[in-house]
Amino acid sequence: MFFLGNQEITSSYARAKFVSAFTDFFALIYHIVIQVFFLQFRVMPMFFYNIISVAIFVLLLFAIYRVKSFIILFFIAYIEVMCHQILAEYFMGSETCFHYFILMMGLLPFLVFEKKLIVATIVSVISSVIFIILESISFTPKYIVSLNIVNTLKYLNMSITIIVIVFMVGIFTISVYKIEDNLEAKNKGLEKEIRMASVIQQNFFKQDVSQINNFDLAFYSKPMAGVSGDLYDFFRTGSNLEGLGIFDVSGHGISSGLVTMLVKNIIHQEFYTKEKMDLWEILNNINGRVIQEKGDIENYLTGILIKTNKENIEVAIAGHPRPIFYHHKTGICEFLQMKKESVGAIGIPGFPVYYTSQVYNFEEGDELFIYSDGLVDTVNERKEDFGKDRLLNLIYRVCDMPAKMQMVEVEKQIAMFQGRAPQKDDLTFIILKK
């Protein structure tokens, strides 16, 4: 019965079983002792009633190890204690303080009723009200007992009540400490797994784009918590860039990070095996495969897919923020204009989608700034969003710099804006400059 050192004390059922068994055994011993007292002082009504009480607690003690819930057993004991203590005070007088056990019984449900806090609170309130009423009533003793005996009963009943209450608080405290220890150990294990997953993901995505013909390319990615739900990829043959993409998986943490690794393979395969297709057709194929291969996983994703060649670029968007296009010849910096907007994200079963793609002239000095929504959704300490207008103005100021210098400046400006406010989302952007 005594297994306080066991981790099972953190289980609500094990804790309820232990408390029920302990208090029932304690109550049984107490009733046997008080039975002798009632017999010695010839308080015969309580002596005969106490025989029933002892029988009840013996049966309850056996029943505790055979039931899955202790609520009914508690109410049987609760009614017995209520009747027993009121009758005891009626015959022995209020000075004996038997009604303190009613206060004690009002606290037990918080440990015995597994996760039923409303019922436990109701029982506690009722018990407290009955205790206050009995505390304000004075029963005259029906049997003559010496003052020393009355005082002994009084202090004994009060002491037992205090001991049991301290015991219950102790059980609760030990449970909390053990739960905290378990959570701390699990958190350390989870942090280690997240660090490992982060290293694996970064190595999986890692690419060297420093030697790319005809393009100046830079990218930046910062996960919110170890593993990122943002996916970026570059499609290349040797030093020739054939395309690139940026995708944002819904959610955060390990689950969305694992989805990025699944989706990366799908996008990679579809881009290379269907390279003669228009991008909107490739997105359709990607959408179908993601829905099929992720199964019951609820995550979906938005994204941008781009094909590049010497004269132009082809762009297809699936529910993702439009990139910023800087036209070097005209000096215009604007969000990419599309004749037809795509409809729908990627990977939502039963959701109709309509993807479009469009070809744009991409001349020397032109630039495309592609980003995940974590960038514009960055919040500062005043709860202000960084927003699209700030981003557009920032890119306009830095667009004549080399891509790598732009990356450093954008990262710096975002960090300055955010200040000490926590990062709310994964943050990724790519700078593609002709």
PDB file of C-alpha atoms in Angstrom, residues 111-367:
ATOM      1  CA  LEU A 111      -7.344  13.297  -4.609  1.00  0.00           C
ATOM      2  CA  VAL A 112      -9.905  10.514  -4.978  1.00  0.00           C
ATOM      3  CA  PHE A 113     -12.061  11.898  -7.823  1.00  0.00           C
ATOM      4  CA  GLU A 114      -9.831  11.511 -10.868  1.00  0.00           C
ATOM      5  CA  LYS A 115      -9.967  14.805 -12.828  1.00  0.00           C
ATOM      6  CA  LYS A 116     -13.563  15.489 -11.702  1.00  0.00           C
ATOM      7  CA  LEU A 117     -12.813  18.853 -10.116  1.00  0.00           C
ATOM      8  CA  ILE A 118     -16.366  20.200 -10.356  1.00  0.00           C
ATOM      9  CA  VAL A 119     -17.818  17.274  -8.367  1.00  0.00           C
ATOM     10  CA  ALA A 120     -14.935  17.489  -5.874  1.00  0.00           C
ATOM     11  CA  THR A 121     -15.544  21.210  -5.404  1.00  0.00           C
ATOM     12  CA  ILE A 122     -19.273  20.670  -4.781  1.00  0.00           C
ATOM     13  CA  VAL A 123     -18.532  17.998  -2.153  1.00  0.00           C
ATOM     14  CA  SER A 124     -15.946  20.262  -0.514  1.00  0.00           C
ATOM     15  CA  VAL A 125     -18.363  23.213  -0.359  1.00  0.00           C
ATOM     16  CA  ILE A 126     -21.171  21.056   1.110  1.00  0.00           C
ATOM     17  CA  SER A 127     -18.785  19.614   3.720  1.00  0.00           C
ATOM     18  CA  SER A 128     -17.525  23.072   4.657  1.00  0.00           C
ATOM     19  CA  VAL A 129     -21.070  24.386   5.097  1.00  0.00           C
ATOM     20  CA  ILE A 130     -22.041  21.386   7.284  1.00  0.00           C
ATOM     21  CA  PHE A 131     -18.849  21.842   9.325  1.00  0.00           C
ATOM     22  CA  ILE A 132     -19.624  25.542   9.922  1.00  0.00           C
ATOM     23  CA  ILE A 133     -23.204  24.690  10.956  1.00  0.00           C
ATOM     24  CA  LEU A 134     -22.030  21.999  13.395  1.00  0.00           C
ATOM     25  CA  GLU A 135     -19.340  24.360  14.686  1.00  0.00           C
ATOM     26  CA  SER A 136     -22.069  26.861  15.598  1.00  0.00           C
ATOM     27  CA  ILE A 137     -24.352  24.245  17.253  1.00  0.00           C
ATOM     28  CA  SER A 138     -23.789  23.094  20.819  1.00  0.00           C
ATOM     29  CA  PHE A 139     -24.981  19.561  21.651  1.00  0.00           C
ATOM     30  CA  THR A 140     -25.406  18.791  25.345  1.00  0.00           C
ATOM     31  CA  PRO A 141     -23.835  15.409  26.314  1.00  0.00           C
ATOM     32  CA  LYS A 142     -26.386  12.611  26.821  1.00  0.00           C
ATOM     33  CA  TYR A 143     -23.821  10.555  28.752  1.00  0.00           C
ATOM     34  CA  ILE A 144     -21.742  11.716  31.712  1.00  0.00           C
ATOM     35  CA  VAL A 145     -18.050  11.502  30.874  1.00  0.00           C
ATOM     36  CA  SER A 146     -15.197  13.169  32.750  1.00  0.00           C
ATOM     37  CA  LEU A 147     -13.783  16.424  31.398  1.00  0.00           C
ATOM     38  CA  ASN A 148     -10.405  14.762  30.860  1.00  0.00           C
ATOM     39  CA  ILE A 149     -12.005  12.142  28.607  1.00  0.00           C
ATOM     40  CA  VAL A 150     -13.890  14.835  26.675  1.00  0.00           C
ATOM     41  CA  ASN A 151     -10.696  16.842  26.192  1.00  0.00           C
ATOM     42  CA  THR A 152      -8.811  13.709  25.158  1.00  0.00           C
ATOM     43  CA  LEU A 153     -11.452  12.963  22.500  1.00  0.00           C
ATOM     44  CA  LYS A 154     -11.421  16.580  21.400  1.00  0.00           C
ATOM     45  CA  TYR A 155      -7.654  16.768  20.867  1.00  0.00           C
ATOM     46  CA  LEU A 156      -7.524  13.259  19.443  1.00  0.00           C
ATOM     47  CA  ASN A 157     -10.197  14.029  16.825  1.00  0.00           C
ATOM     48  CA  MET A 158      -8.630  17.360  15.925  1.00  0.00           C
ATOM     49  CA  SER A 159      -5.134  15.818  15.719  1.00  0.00           C
ATOM     50  CA  ILE A 160      -6.276  12.944  13.520  1.00  0.00           C
ATOM     51  CA  THR A 161      -8.019  15.418  11.197  1.00  0.00           C
ATOM     52  CA  ILE A 162      -4.893  17.585  10.942  1.00  0.00           C
ATOM     53  CA  ILE A 163      -2.664  14.537  10.363  1.00  0.00           C
ATOM     54  CA  VAL A 164      -4.862  13.249   7.539  1.00  0.00           C
ATOM     55  CA  ILE A 165      -5.068  16.711   5.926  1.00  0.00           C
ATOM     56  CA  VAL A 166      -1.275  17.065   6.127  1.00  0.00           C
ATOM     57  CA  PHE A 167      -1.012  13.577   4.633  1.00  0.00           C
ATOM     58  CA  MET A 168      -3.247  14.574   1.713  1.00  0.00           C
ATOM     59  CA  VAL A 169      -1.250  17.759   1.117  1.00  0.00           C
ATOM     60  CA  GLY A 170       1.918  15.658   1.256  1.00  0.00           C
ATOM     61  CA  ILE A 171       0.591  13.211  -1.332  1.00  0.00           C
ATOM     62  CA  PHE A 172      -0.371  16.088  -3.612  1.00  0.00           C
ATOM     63  CA  THR A 173       3.001  17.803  -3.147  1.00  0.00           C
ATOM     64  CA  ILE A 174       4.962  14.611  -3.829  1.00  0.00           C
ATOM     65  CA  SER A 175       2.844  14.013  -6.941  1.00  0.00           C
ATOM     66  CA  VAL A 176       3.535  17.539  -8.205  1.00  0.00           C
ATOM     67  CA  TYR A 177       7.278  17.183  -7.598  1.00  0.00           C
ATOM     68  CA  LYS A 178       7.377  13.822  -9.382  1.00  0.00           C
ATOM     69  CA  ILE A 179       5.367  15.187 -12.302  1.00  0.00           C
ATOM     70  CA  GLU A 180       7.726  18.174 -12.533  1.00  0.00           C
ATOM     71  CA  ASP A 181      10.748  15.841 -12.461  1.00  0.00           C
ATOM     72  CA  ASN A 182       9.205  13.680 -15.185  1.00  0.00           C
ATOM     73  CA  LEU A 183       8.377  16.724 -17.315  1.00  0.00           C
ATOM     74  CA  GLU A 184      11.866  18.139 -16.880  1.00  0.00           C
ATOM     75  CA  ALA A 185      13.420  14.823 -17.934  1.00  0.00           C
ATOM     76  CA  LYS A 186      11.077  14.575 -20.921  1.00  0.00           C
ATOM     77  CA  ASN A 187      11.759  18.200 -21.887  1.00  0.00           C
ATOM     78  CA  LYS A 188      15.504  17.555 -21.840  1.00  0.00           C
ATOM     79  CA  GLY A 189      14.985  14.490 -24.014  1.00  0.00           C
ATOM     80  CA  LEU A 190      12.714  16.431 -26.353  1.00  0.00           C
ATOM     81  CA  GLU A 191      15.200  19.310 -26.610  1.00  0.00           C
ATOM     82  CA  LYS A 192      17.917  16.813 -27.518  1.00  0.00           C
ATOM     83  CA  GLU A 193      15.689  15.230 -30.173  1.00  0.00           C
ATOM     84  CA  ILE A 194      14.798  18.673 -31.576  1.00  0.00           C
ATOM     85  CA  ARG A 195      18.497  19.590 -31.810  1.00  0.00           C
ATOM     86  CA  MET A 196      19.212  16.314 -33.603  1.00  0.00           C
ATOM     87  CA  ALA A 197      16.237  16.819 -35.920  1.00  0.00           C
ATOM     88  CA  SER A 198      17.389  20.377 -36.622  1.00  0.00           C
ATOM     89  CA  VAL A 199      20.893  19.211 -37.581  1.00  0.00           C
ATOM     90  CA  ILE A 200      19.459  16.472 -39.816  1.00  0.00           C
ATOM     91  CA  GLN A 201      17.055  18.899 -41.488  1.00  0.00           C
ATOM     92  CA  GLN A 202      19.739  21.556 -42.068  1.00  0.00           C
ATOM     93  CA  ASN A 203      22.076  18.989 -43.615  1.00  0.00           C
ATOM     94  CA  PHE A 204      19.184  17.656 -45.713  1.00  0.00           C
ATOM     95  CA  PHE A 205      18.444  21.145 -47.101  1.00  0.00           C
ATOM     96  CA  LYS A 206      22.041  22.345 -47.260  1.00  0.00           C
ATOM     97  CA  GLN A 207      23.134  23.584 -50.701  1.00  0.00           C
ATOM     98  CA  ASP A 208      26.048  25.613 -52.003  1.00  0.00           C
ATOM     99  CA  VAL A 209      24.762  28.288 -54.378  1.00  0.00           C
ATOM    100  CA  SER A 210      27.893  30.423 -54.454  1.00  0.00           C
ATOM    101  CA  GLN A 211      28.870  29.297 -57.972  1.00  0.00           C
ATOM    102  CA  ILE A 212      25.758  29.782 -60.132  1.00  0.00           C
ATOM    103  CA  ASN A 213      25.997  30.969 -63.730  1.00  0.00           C
ATOM    104  CA  ASN A 214      24.129  34.180 -64.682  1.00  0.00           C
ATOM    105  CA  PHE A 215      22.581  34.698 -61.226  1.00  0.00           C
ATOM    106  CA  ASP A 216      23.518  36.299 -57.927  1.00  0.00           C
ATOM    107  CA  LEU A 217      21.790  34.206 -55.276  1.00  0.00           C
ATOM    108  CA  ALA A 218      21.472  34.402 -51.483  1.00  0.00           C
ATOM    109  CA  PHE A 219      19.075  32.892 -48.959  1.00  0.00           C
ATOM    110  CA  TYR A 220      18.335  33.000 -45.239  1.00  0.00           C
ATOM    111  CA  SER A 221      16.314  30.693 -43.000  1.00  0.00           C
ATOM    112  CA  LYS A 222      15.712  30.880 -39.270  1.00  0.00           C
ATOM    113  CA  PRO A 223      13.337  28.365 -37.598  1.00  0.00           C
ATOM    114  CA  MET A 224      11.104  29.496 -34.764  1.00  0.00           C
ATOM    115  CA  ALA A 225      12.045  26.490 -32.627  1.00  0.00           C
ATOM    116  CA  GLY A 226      14.853  24.240 -33.810  1.00  0.00           C
ATOM    117  CA  VAL A 227      13.069  22.478 -36.656  1.00  0.00           C
ATOM    118  CA  SER A 228      11.646  24.625 -39.435  1.00  0.00           C
ATOM    119  CA  GLY A 229       8.349  24.308 -41.264  1.00  0.00           C
ATOM    120  CA  ASP A 230       9.786  26.407 -44.100  1.00  0.00           C
ATOM    121  CA  LEU A 231      11.258  24.609 -47.098  1.00  0.00           C
ATOM    122  CA  TYR A 232      13.520  26.094 -49.751  1.00  0.00           C
ATOM    123  CA  ASP A 233      15.104  24.270 -52.677  1.00  0.00           C
ATOM    124  CA  PHE A 234      17.280  25.003 -55.701  1.00  0.00           C
ATOM    125  CA  PHE A 235      17.106  22.922 -58.876  1.00  0.00           C
ATOM    126  CA  ARG A 236      20.360  22.915 -60.755  1.00  0.00           C
ATOM    127  CA  THR A 237      22.547  21.014 -63.155  1.00  0.00           C
ATOM    128  CA  GLY A 238      26.156  21.686 -62.300  1.00  0.00           C
ATOM    129  CA  SER A 239      26.484  25.473 -62.075  1.00  0.00           C
ATOM    130  CA  ASN A 240      23.324  26.141 -64.108  1.00  0.00           C
ATOM    131  CA  LEU A 241      20.237  27.143 -62.106  1.00  0.00           C
ATOM    132  CA  GLU A 242      17.083  25.617 -63.558  1.00  0.00           C
ATOM    133  CA  GLY A 243      14.678  26.708 -60.868  1.00  0.00           C
ATOM    134  CA  LEU A 244      13.963  27.244 -57.187  1.00  0.00           C
ATOM    135  CA  GLY A 245      11.128  27.120 -54.718  1.00  0.00           C
ATOM    136  CA  ILE A 246      10.068  28.200 -51.270  1.00  0.00           C
ATOM    137  CA  PHE A 247       7.281  26.478 -49.323  1.00  0.00           C
ATOM    138  CA  ASP A 248       5.720  26.990 -45.905  1.00  0.00           C
ATOM    139  CA  VAL A 249       4.191  24.013 -44.068  1.00  0.00           C
ATOM    140  CA  SER A 250       1.367  24.806 -41.648  1.00  0.00           C
ATOM    141  CA  GLY A 251       2.152  24.452 -37.958  1.00  0.00           C
ATOM    142  CA  HIS A 252       5.498  24.479 -36.174  1.00  0.00           C
ATOM    143  CA  GLY A 253       7.963  22.082 -34.639  1.00  0.00           C
ATOM    144  CA  ILE A 254       8.923  18.507 -35.427  1.00  0.00           C
ATOM    145  CA  SER A 255       5.698  17.494 -37.197  1.00  0.00           C
ATOM    146  CA  SER A 256       5.865  20.318 -39.756  1.00  0.00           C
ATOM    147  CA  GLY A 257       9.637  19.797 -40.068  1.00  0.00           C
ATOM    148  CA  LEU A 258       9.122  16.134 -40.984  1.00  0.00           C
ATOM    149  CA  VAL A 259       6.523  17.141 -43.567  1.00  0.00           C
ATOM    150  CA  THR A 260       9.073  19.484 -45.202  1.00  0.00           C
ATOM    151  CA  MET A 261      11.418  16.526 -45.701  1.00  0.00           C
ATOM    152  CA  LEU A 262       8.628  14.442 -47.253  1.00  0.00           C
ATOM    153  CA  VAL A 263       7.519  17.314 -49.485  1.00  0.00           C
ATOM    154  CA  LYS A 264      11.059  18.205 -50.583  1.00  0.00           C
ATOM    155  CA  ASN A 265      11.468  14.796 -52.247  1.00  0.00           C
ATOM    156  CA  ILE A 266       8.092  15.082 -53.974  1.00  0.00           C
ATOM    157  CA  ILE A 267       8.805  18.590 -55.322  1.00  0.00           C
ATOM    158  CA  HIS A 268      12.299  17.610 -56.407  1.00  0.00           C
ATOM    159  CA  GLN A 269      11.094  14.539 -58.294  1.00  0.00           C
ATOM    160  CA  GLU A 270       8.175  16.320 -59.964  1.00  0.00           C
ATOM    161  CA  PHE A 271      10.294  19.276 -61.058  1.00  0.00           C
ATOM    162  CA  TYR A 272      12.973  17.143 -62.722  1.00  0.00           C
ATOM    163  CA  THR A 273      10.756  14.412 -64.208  1.00  0.00           C
ATOM    164  CA  LYS A 274       8.132  16.847 -65.531  1.00  0.00           C
ATOM    165  CA  GLU A 275      10.444  19.711 -66.541  1.00  0.00           C
ATOM    166  CA  LYS A 276       8.760  20.115 -69.943  1.00  0.00           C
ATOM    167  CA  MET A 277       5.393  20.799 -68.284  1.00  0.00           C
ATOM    168  CA  ASP A 278       4.191  24.249 -67.322  1.00  0.00           C
ATOM    169  CA  LEU A 279       4.655  25.029 -63.640  1.00  0.00           C
ATOM    170  CA  TRP A 280       0.929  25.029 -62.920  1.00  0.00           C
ATOM    171  CA  GLU A 281       0.780  21.397 -64.117  1.00  0.00           C
ATOM    172  CA  ILE A 282       3.758  20.492 -61.925  1.00  0.00           C
ATOM    173  CA  LEU A 283       1.999  22.093 -58.933  1.00  0.00           C
ATOM    174  CA  ASN A 284      -1.085  19.992 -59.678  1.00  0.00           C
ATOM    175  CA  ASN A 285       1.036  16.838 -59.624  1.00  0.00           C
ATOM    176  CA  ILE A 286       2.753  17.942 -56.409  1.00  0.00           C
ATOM    177  CA  ASN A 287      -0.615  18.619 -54.777  1.00  0.00           C
ATOM    178  CA  GLY A 288      -1.931  15.157 -55.694  1.00  0.00           C
ATOM    179  CA  ARG A 289       1.163  13.349 -54.452  1.00  0.00           C
ATOM    180  CA  VAL A 290       1.347  15.322 -51.186  1.00  0.00           C
ATOM    181  CA  ILE A 291      -2.303  14.479 -50.409  1.00  0.00           C
ATOM    182  CA  GLN A 292      -1.700  10.814 -51.175  1.00  0.00           C
ATOM    183  CA  GLU A 293       1.652  10.337 -49.446  1.00  0.00           C
ATOM    184  CA  LYS A 294       1.069  12.296 -46.232  1.00  0.00           C
ATOM    185  CA  GLY A 295      -2.079  10.277 -45.493  1.00  0.00           C
ATOM    186  CA  ASP A 296      -3.922  11.437 -42.377  1.00  0.00           C
ATOM    187  CA  ILE A 297      -1.360  14.124 -41.514  1.00  0.00           C
ATOM    188  CA  GLU A 298      -3.318  17.378 -41.323  1.00  0.00           C
ATOM    189  CA  ASN A 299      -0.512  19.752 -42.338  1.00  0.00           C
ATOM    190  CA  TYR A 300      -0.812  21.567 -45.645  1.00  0.00           C
ATOM    191  CA  LEU A 301       1.579  23.989 -47.326  1.00  0.00           C
ATOM    192  CA  THR A 302       1.757  27.121 -49.430  1.00  0.00           C
ATOM    193  CA  GLY A 303       4.547  27.829 -51.850  1.00  0.00           C
ATOM    194  CA  ILE A 304       6.152  29.405 -54.902  1.00  0.00           C
ATOM    195  CA  LEU A 305       7.823  27.444 -57.695  1.00  0.00           C
ATOM    196  CA  ILE A 306      10.074  29.153 -60.253  1.00  0.00           C
ATOM    197  CA  LYS A 307      11.747  28.053 -63.494  1.00  0.00           C
ATOM    198  CA  THR A 308      14.723  30.053 -64.735  1.00  0.00           C
ATOM    199  CA  ASN A 309      16.504  30.414 -68.070  1.00  0.00           C
ATOM    200  CA  LYS A 310      18.688  32.997 -69.753  1.00  0.00           C
ATOM    201  CA  GLU A 311      15.902  35.362 -70.870  1.00  0.00           C
ATOM    202  CA  ASN A 312      12.974  34.907 -68.487  1.00  0.00           C
ATOM    203  CA  ILE A 313      11.483  33.196 -65.450  1.00  0.00           C
ATOM    204  CA  GLU A 314       8.245  31.259 -65.009  1.00  0.00           C
ATOM    205  CA  VAL A 315       6.448  31.689 -61.676  1.00  0.00           C
ATOM    206  CA  ALA A 316       3.617  29.670 -60.097  1.00  0.00           C
ATOM    207  CA  ILE A 317       2.122  30.504 -56.692  1.00  0.00           C
ATOM    208  CA  ALA A 318       0.047  28.229 -54.452  1.00  0.00           C
ATOM    209  CA  GLY A 319      -1.550  30.253 -51.666  1.00  0.00           C
ATOM    210  CA  HIS A 320       1.744  31.946 -50.826  1.00  0.00           C
ATOM    211  CA  PRO A 321       2.584  35.674 -50.435  1.00  0.00           C
ATOM    212  CA  ARG A 322       3.549  37.190 -53.777  1.00  0.00           C
ATOM    213  CA  PRO A 323       7.280  37.916 -54.177  1.00  0.00           C
ATOM    214  CA  ILE A 324       8.747  41.371 -54.758  1.00  0.00           C
ATOM    215  CA  PHE A 325       9.976  42.089 -58.296  1.00  0.00           C
ATOM    216  CA  TYR A 326      12.588  44.790 -58.872  1.00  0.00           C
ATOM    217  CA  HIS A 327      12.871  45.986 -62.508  1.00  0.00           C
ATOM    218  CA  HIS A 328      16.390  47.359 -62.845  1.00  0.00           C
ATOM    219  CA  LYS A 329      15.774  49.198 -66.129  1.00  0.00           C
ATOM    220  CA  THR A 330      12.745  51.171 -64.865  1.00  0.00           C
ATOM    221  CA  GLY A 331      13.691  51.289 -61.172  1.00  0.00           C
ATOM    222  CA  ILE A 332      10.222  50.005 -60.221  1.00  0.00           C
ATOM    223  CA  CYS A 333      10.045  47.792 -57.145  1.00  0.00           C
ATOM    224  CA  GLU A 334       6.639  46.142 -56.678  1.00  0.00           C
ATOM    225  CA  PHE A 335       4.845  42.990 -55.656  1.00  0.00           C
ATOM    226  CA  LEU A 336       4.716  40.599 -58.582  1.00  0.00           C
ATOM    227  CA  GLN A 337       1.738  41.261 -60.855  1.00  0.00           C
ATOM    228  CA  MET A 338      -0.141  38.221 -62.173  1.00  0.00           C
ATOM    229  CA  LYS A 339      -2.823  38.136 -64.871  1.00  0.00           C
ATOM    230  CA  LYS A 340      -4.602  35.255 -63.166  1.00  0.00           C
ATOM    231  CA  GLU A 341      -4.378  34.448 -59.477  1.00  0.00           C
ATOM    232  CA  SER A 342      -4.006  30.864 -58.317  1.00  0.00           C
ATOM    233  CA  VAL A 343      -6.569  29.473 -55.861  1.00  0.00           C
ATOM    234  CA  GLY A 344      -5.756  27.045 -53.075  1.00  0.00           C
ATOM    235  CA  ALA A 345      -2.795  25.757 -51.098  1.00  0.00           C
ATOM    236  CA  ILE A 346      -1.150  22.320 -51.422  1.00  0.00           C
ATOM    237  CA  GLY A 347      -2.097  19.124 -49.616  1.00  0.00           C
ATOM    238  CA  ILE A 348      -5.724  19.730 -48.521  1.00  0.00           C
ATOM    239  CA  PRO A 349      -7.875  16.706 -49.488  1.00  0.00           C
ATOM    240  CA  GLY A 350     -11.203  17.517 -51.140  1.00  0.00           C
ATOM    241  CA  PHE A 351     -10.340  21.190 -51.566  1.00  0.00           C
ATOM    242  CA  PRO A 352     -10.585  22.412 -55.184  1.00  0.00           C
ATOM    243  CA  VAL A 353      -7.442  24.134 -56.448  1.00  0.00           C
ATOM    244  CA  TYR A 354      -6.673  26.224 -59.511  1.00  0.00           C
ATOM    245  CA  TYR A 355      -3.026  26.946 -60.176  1.00  0.00           C
ATOM    246  CA  THR A 356      -1.701  29.365 -62.782  1.00  0.00           C
ATOM    247  CA  SER A 357       1.795  30.140 -63.966  1.00  0.00           C
ATOM    248  CA  GLN A 358       3.162  33.152 -65.804  1.00  0.00           C
ATOM    249  CA  VAL A 359       6.377  33.969 -67.671  1.00  0.00           C
ATOM    250  CA  TYR A 360       8.245  37.256 -66.998  1.00  0.00           C
ATOM    251  CA  ASN A 361      11.186  38.887 -68.712  1.00  0.00           C
ATOM    252  CA  PHE A 362      14.125  38.749 -66.341  1.00  0.00           C
ATOM    253  CA  GLU A 363      16.957  41.006 -67.464  1.00  0.00           C
ATOM    254  CA  GLU A 364      20.342  41.876 -66.050  1.00  0.00           C
ATOM    255  CA  GLY A 365      19.987  43.697 -62.719  1.00  0.00           C
ATOM    256  CA  ASP A 366      16.407  42.486 -62.193  1.00  0.00           C
ATOM    257  CA  GLU A 367      15.668  40.861 -58.858  1.00  0.00           C
TER     258      GLU A 367
END
